[in-house]
mmCIF file of N, CA, C and O in Angstrom:
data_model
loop_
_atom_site.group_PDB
_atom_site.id
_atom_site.type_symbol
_atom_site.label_atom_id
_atom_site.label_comp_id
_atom_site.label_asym_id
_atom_site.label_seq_id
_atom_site.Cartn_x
_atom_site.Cartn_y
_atom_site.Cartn_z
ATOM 1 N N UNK A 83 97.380 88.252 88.872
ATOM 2 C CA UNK A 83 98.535 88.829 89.519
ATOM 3 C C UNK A 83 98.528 88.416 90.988
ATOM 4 O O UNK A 83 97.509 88.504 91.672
ATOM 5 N N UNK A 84 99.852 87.903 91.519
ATOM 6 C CA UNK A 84 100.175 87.474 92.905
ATOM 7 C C UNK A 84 100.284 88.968 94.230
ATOM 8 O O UNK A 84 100.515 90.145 93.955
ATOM 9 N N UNK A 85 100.171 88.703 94.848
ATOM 10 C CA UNK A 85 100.593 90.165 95.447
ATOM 11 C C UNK A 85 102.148 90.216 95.833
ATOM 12 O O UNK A 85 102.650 90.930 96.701
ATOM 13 N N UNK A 86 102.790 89.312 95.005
ATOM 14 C CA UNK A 86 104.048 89.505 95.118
ATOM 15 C C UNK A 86 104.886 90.651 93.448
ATOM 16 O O UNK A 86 105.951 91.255 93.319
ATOM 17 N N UNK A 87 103.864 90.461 92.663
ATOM 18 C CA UNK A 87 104.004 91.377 91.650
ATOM 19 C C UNK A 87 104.092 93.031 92.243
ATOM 20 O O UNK A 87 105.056 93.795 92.287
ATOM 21 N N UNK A 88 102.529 93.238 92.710
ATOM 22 C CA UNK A 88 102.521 94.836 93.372
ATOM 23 C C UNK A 88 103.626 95.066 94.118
ATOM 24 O O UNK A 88 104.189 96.114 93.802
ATOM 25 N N UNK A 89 104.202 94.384 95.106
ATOM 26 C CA UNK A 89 105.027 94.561 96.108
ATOM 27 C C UNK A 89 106.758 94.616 95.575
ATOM 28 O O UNK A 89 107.615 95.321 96.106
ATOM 29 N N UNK A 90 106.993 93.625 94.333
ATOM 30 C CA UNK A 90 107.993 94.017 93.546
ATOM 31 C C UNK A 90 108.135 95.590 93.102
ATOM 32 O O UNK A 90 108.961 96.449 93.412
ATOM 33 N N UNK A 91 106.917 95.609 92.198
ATOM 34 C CA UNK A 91 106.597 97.096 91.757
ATOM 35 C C UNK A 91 106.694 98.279 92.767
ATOM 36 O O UNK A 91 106.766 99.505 92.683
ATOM 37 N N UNK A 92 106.666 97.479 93.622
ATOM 38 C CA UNK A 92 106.635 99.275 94.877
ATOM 39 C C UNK A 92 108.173 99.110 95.075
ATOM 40 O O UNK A 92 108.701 100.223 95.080
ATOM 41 N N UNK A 93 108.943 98.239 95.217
ATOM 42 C CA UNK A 93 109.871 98.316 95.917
ATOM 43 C C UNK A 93 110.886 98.638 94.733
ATOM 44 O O UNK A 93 112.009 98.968 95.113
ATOM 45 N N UNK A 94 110.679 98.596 93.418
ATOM 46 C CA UNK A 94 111.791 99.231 92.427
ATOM 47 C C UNK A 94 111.150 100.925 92.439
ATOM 48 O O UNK A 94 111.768 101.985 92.332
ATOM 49 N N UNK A 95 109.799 100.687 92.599
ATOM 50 C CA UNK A 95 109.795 101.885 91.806
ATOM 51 C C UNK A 95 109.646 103.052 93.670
ATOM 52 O O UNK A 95 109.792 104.265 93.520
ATOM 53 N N UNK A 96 109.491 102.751 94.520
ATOM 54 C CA UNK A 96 108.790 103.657 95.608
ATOM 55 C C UNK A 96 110.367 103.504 96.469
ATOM 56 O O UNK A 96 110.954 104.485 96.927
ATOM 57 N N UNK A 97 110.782 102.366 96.551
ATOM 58 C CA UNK A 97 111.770 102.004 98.020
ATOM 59 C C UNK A 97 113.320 102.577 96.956
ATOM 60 O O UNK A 97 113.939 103.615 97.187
ATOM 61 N N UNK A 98 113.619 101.686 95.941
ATOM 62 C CA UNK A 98 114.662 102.138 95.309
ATOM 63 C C UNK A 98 115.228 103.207 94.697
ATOM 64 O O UNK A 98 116.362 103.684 94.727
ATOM 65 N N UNK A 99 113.946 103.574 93.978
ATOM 66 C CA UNK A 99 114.027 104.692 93.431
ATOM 67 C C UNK A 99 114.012 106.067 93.515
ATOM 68 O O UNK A 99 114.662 106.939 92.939
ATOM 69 N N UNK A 100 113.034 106.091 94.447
ATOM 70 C CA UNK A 100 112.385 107.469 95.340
ATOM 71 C C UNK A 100 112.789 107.748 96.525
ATOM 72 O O UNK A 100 112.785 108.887 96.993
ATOM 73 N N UNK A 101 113.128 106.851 97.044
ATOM 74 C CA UNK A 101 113.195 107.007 98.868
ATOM 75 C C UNK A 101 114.658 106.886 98.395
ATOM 76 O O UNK A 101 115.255 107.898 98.029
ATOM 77 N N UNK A 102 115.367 105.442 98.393
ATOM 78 C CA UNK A 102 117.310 105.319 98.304
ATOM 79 C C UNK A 102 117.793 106.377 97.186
ATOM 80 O O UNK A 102 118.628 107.237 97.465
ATOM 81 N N UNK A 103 117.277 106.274 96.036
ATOM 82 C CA UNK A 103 117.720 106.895 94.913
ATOM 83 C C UNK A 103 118.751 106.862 94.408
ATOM 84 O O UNK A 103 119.606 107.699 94.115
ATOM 85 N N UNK A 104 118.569 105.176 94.250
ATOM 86 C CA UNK A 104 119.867 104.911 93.942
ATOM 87 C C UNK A 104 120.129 104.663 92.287
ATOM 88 O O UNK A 104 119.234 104.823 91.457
ATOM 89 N N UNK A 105 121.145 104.356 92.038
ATOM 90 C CA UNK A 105 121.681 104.169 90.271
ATOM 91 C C UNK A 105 120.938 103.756 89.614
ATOM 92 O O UNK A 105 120.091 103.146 90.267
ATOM 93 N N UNK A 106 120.750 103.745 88.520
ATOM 94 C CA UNK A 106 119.937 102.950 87.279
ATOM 95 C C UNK A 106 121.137 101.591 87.477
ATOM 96 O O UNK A 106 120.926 100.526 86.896
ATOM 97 N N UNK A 107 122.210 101.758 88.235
ATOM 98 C CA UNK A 107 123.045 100.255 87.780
ATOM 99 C C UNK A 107 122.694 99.642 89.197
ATOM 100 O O UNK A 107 122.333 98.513 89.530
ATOM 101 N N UNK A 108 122.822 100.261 89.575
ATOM 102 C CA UNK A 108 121.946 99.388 91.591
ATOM 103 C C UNK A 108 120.245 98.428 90.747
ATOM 104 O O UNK A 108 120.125 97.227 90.502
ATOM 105 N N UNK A 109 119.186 99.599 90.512
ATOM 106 C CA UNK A 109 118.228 98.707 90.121
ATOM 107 C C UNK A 109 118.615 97.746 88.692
ATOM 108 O O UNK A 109 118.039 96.666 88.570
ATOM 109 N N UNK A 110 119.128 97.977 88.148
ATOM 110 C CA UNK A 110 119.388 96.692 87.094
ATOM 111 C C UNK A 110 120.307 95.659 87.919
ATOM 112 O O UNK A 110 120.526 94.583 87.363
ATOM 113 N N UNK A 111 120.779 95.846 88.991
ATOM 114 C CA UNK A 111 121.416 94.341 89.624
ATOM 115 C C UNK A 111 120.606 94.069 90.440
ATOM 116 O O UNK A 111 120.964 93.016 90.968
ATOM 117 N N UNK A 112 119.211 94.608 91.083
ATOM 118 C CA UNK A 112 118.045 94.247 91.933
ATOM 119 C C UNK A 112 117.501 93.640 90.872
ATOM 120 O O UNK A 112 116.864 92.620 91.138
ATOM 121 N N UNK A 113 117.555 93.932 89.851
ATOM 122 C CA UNK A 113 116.334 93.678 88.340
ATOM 123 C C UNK A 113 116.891 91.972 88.311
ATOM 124 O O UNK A 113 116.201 90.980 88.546
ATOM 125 N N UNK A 114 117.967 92.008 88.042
ATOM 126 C CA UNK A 114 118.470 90.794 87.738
ATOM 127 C C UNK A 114 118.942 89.659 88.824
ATOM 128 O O UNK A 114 119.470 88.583 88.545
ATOM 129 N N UNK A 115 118.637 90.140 90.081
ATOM 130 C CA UNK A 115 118.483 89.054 90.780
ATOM 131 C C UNK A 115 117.603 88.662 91.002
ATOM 132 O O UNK A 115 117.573 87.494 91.389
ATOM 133 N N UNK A 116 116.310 89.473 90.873
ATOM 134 C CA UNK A 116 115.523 89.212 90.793
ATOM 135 C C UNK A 116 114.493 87.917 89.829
ATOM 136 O O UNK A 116 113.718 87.015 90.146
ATOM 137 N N UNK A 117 115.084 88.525 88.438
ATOM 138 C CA UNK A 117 115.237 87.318 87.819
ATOM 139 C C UNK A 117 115.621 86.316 87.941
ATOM 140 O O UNK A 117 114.752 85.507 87.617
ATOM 141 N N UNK A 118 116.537 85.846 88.262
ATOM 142 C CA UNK A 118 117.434 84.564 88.614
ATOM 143 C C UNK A 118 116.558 83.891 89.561
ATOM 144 O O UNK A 118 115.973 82.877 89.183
ATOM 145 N N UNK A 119 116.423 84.250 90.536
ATOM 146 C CA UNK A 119 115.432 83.611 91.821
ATOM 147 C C UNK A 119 113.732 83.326 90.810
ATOM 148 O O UNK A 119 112.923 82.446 91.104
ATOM 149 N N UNK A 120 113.633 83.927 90.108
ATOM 150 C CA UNK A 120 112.511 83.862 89.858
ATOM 151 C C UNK A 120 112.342 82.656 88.572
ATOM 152 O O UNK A 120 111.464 81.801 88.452
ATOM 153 N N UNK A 121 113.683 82.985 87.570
ATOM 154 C CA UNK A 121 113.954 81.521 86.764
ATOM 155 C C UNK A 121 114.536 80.317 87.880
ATOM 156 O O UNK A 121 114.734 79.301 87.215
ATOM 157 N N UNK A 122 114.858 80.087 89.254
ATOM 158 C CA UNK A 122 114.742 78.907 89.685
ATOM 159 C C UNK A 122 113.999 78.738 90.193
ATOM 160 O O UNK A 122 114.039 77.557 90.535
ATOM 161 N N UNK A 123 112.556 79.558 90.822
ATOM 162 C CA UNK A 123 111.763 79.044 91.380
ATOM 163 C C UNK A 123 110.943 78.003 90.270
ATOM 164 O O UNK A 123 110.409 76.937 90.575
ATOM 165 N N UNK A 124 111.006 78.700 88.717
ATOM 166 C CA UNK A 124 110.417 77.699 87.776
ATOM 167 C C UNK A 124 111.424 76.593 87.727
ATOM 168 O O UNK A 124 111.020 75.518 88.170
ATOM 169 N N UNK A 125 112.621 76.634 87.291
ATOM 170 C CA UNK A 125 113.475 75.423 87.149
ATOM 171 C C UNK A 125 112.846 74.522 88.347
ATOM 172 O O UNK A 125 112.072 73.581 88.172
ATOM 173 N N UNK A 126 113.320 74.987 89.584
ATOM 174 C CA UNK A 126 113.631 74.090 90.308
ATOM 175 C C UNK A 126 112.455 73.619 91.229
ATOM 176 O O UNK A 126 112.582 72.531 91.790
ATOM 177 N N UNK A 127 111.243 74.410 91.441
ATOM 178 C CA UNK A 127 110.022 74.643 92.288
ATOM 179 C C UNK A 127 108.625 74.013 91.044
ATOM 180 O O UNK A 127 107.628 73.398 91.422
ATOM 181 N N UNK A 128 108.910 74.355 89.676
ATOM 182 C CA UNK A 128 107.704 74.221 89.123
ATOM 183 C C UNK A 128 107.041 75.469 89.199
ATOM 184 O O UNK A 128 106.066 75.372 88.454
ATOM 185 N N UNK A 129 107.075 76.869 89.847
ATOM 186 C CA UNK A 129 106.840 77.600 89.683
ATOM 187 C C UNK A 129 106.478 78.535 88.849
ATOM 188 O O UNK A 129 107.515 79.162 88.636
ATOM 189 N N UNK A 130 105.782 78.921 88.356
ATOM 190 C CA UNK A 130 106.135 80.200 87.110
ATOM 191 C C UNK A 130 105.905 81.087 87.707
ATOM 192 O O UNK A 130 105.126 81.000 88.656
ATOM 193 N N UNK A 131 106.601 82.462 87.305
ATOM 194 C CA UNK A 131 106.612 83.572 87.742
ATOM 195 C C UNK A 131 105.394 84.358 88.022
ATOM 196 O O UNK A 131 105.350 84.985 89.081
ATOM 197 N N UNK A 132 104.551 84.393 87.324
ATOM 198 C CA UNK A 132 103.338 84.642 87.305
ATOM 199 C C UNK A 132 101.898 84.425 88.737
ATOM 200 O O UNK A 132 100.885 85.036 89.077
ATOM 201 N N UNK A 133 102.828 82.895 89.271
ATOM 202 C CA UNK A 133 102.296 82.587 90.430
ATOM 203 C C UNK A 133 102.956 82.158 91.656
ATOM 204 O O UNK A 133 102.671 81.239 92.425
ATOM 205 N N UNK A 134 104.294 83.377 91.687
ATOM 206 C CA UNK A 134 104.947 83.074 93.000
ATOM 207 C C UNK A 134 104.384 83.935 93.833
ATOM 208 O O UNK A 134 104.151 85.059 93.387
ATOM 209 N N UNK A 135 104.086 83.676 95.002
ATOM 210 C CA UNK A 135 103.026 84.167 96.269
ATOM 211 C C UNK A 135 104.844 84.145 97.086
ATOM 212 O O UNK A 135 105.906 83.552 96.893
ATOM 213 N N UNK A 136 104.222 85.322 98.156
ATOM 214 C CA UNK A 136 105.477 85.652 98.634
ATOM 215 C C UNK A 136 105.492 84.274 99.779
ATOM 216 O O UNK A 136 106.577 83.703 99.882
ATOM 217 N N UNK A 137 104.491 83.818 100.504
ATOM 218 C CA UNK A 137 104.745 82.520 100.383
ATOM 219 C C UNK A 137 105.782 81.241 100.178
ATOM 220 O O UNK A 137 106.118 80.398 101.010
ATOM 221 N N UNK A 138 106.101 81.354 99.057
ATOM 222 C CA UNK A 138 107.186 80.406 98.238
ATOM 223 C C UNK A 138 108.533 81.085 98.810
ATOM 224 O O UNK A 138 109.607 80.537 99.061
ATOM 225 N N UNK A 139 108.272 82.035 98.902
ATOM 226 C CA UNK A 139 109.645 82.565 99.438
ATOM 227 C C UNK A 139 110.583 82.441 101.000
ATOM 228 O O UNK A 139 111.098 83.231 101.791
ATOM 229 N N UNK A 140 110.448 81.147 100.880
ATOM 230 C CA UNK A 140 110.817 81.366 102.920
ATOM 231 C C UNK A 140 112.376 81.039 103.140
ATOM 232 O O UNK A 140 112.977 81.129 102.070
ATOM 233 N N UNK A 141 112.921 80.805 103.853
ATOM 234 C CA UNK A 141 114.489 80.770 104.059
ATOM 235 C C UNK A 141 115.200 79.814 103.301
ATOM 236 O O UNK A 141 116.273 79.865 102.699
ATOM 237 N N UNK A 142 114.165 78.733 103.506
ATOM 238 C CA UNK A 142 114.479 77.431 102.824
ATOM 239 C C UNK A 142 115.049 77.590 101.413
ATOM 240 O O UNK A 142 116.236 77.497 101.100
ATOM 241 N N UNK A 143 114.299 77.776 100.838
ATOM 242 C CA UNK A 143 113.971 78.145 99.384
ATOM 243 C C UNK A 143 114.895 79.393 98.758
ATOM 244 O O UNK A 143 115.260 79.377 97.582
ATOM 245 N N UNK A 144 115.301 80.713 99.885
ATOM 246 C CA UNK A 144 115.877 81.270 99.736
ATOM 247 C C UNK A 144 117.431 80.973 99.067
ATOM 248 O O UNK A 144 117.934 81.183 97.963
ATOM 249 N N UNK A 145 118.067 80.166 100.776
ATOM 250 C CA UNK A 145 118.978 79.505 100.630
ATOM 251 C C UNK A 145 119.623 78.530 99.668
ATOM 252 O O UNK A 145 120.790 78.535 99.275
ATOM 253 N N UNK A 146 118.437 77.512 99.296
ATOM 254 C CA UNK A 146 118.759 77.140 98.438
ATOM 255 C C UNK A 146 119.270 77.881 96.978
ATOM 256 O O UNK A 146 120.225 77.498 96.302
ATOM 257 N N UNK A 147 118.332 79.103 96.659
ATOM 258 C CA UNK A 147 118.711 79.747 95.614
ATOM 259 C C UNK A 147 120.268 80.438 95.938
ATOM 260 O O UNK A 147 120.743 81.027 94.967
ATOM 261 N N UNK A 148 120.811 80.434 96.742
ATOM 262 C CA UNK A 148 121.598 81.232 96.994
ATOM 263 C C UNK A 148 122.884 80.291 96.873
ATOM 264 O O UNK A 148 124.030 80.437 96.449
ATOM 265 N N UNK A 149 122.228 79.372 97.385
ATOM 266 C CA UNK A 149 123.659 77.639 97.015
ATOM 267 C C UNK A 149 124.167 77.505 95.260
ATOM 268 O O UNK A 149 125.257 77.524 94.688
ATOM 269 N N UNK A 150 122.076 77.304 94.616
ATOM 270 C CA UNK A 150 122.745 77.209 92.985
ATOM 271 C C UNK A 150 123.640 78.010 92.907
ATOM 272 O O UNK A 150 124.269 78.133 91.856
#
């Protein structure tokens, strides 16, 4: 596990949930963008999910996901 896993996990379950408290339909559209960024870091990075380090994540990379 990356420490970008734990830090996902806190932030659906501690930041979204507990603290905002927001919708079950708010976190299923965090859920699923989440995904998406995370199926192009494999498409497009070689990445698998498993070993994205928050790291991989910098503006660059952001942006780009945000262009596909």
């Amino acid at each position: 596990m990356t420490l970008i896993a734990p830090t996902l996990e806190a932030f659906f379950t501690e930041r979204l949930a507990r603290q905002k408290q927001v919708s079950p339909q708010t976190v299923a559209a965090y859920r699923d963008a989440i995904r998406l960024l995370l199926g192009y870091l494999h498409d497009e990075h070689g990445i698998t999910p498993c070993k994205v380090r928050i790291e991989d994540l910098d503006a660059e990379v952001i942006v780009a996901f945000l262009d596909h």
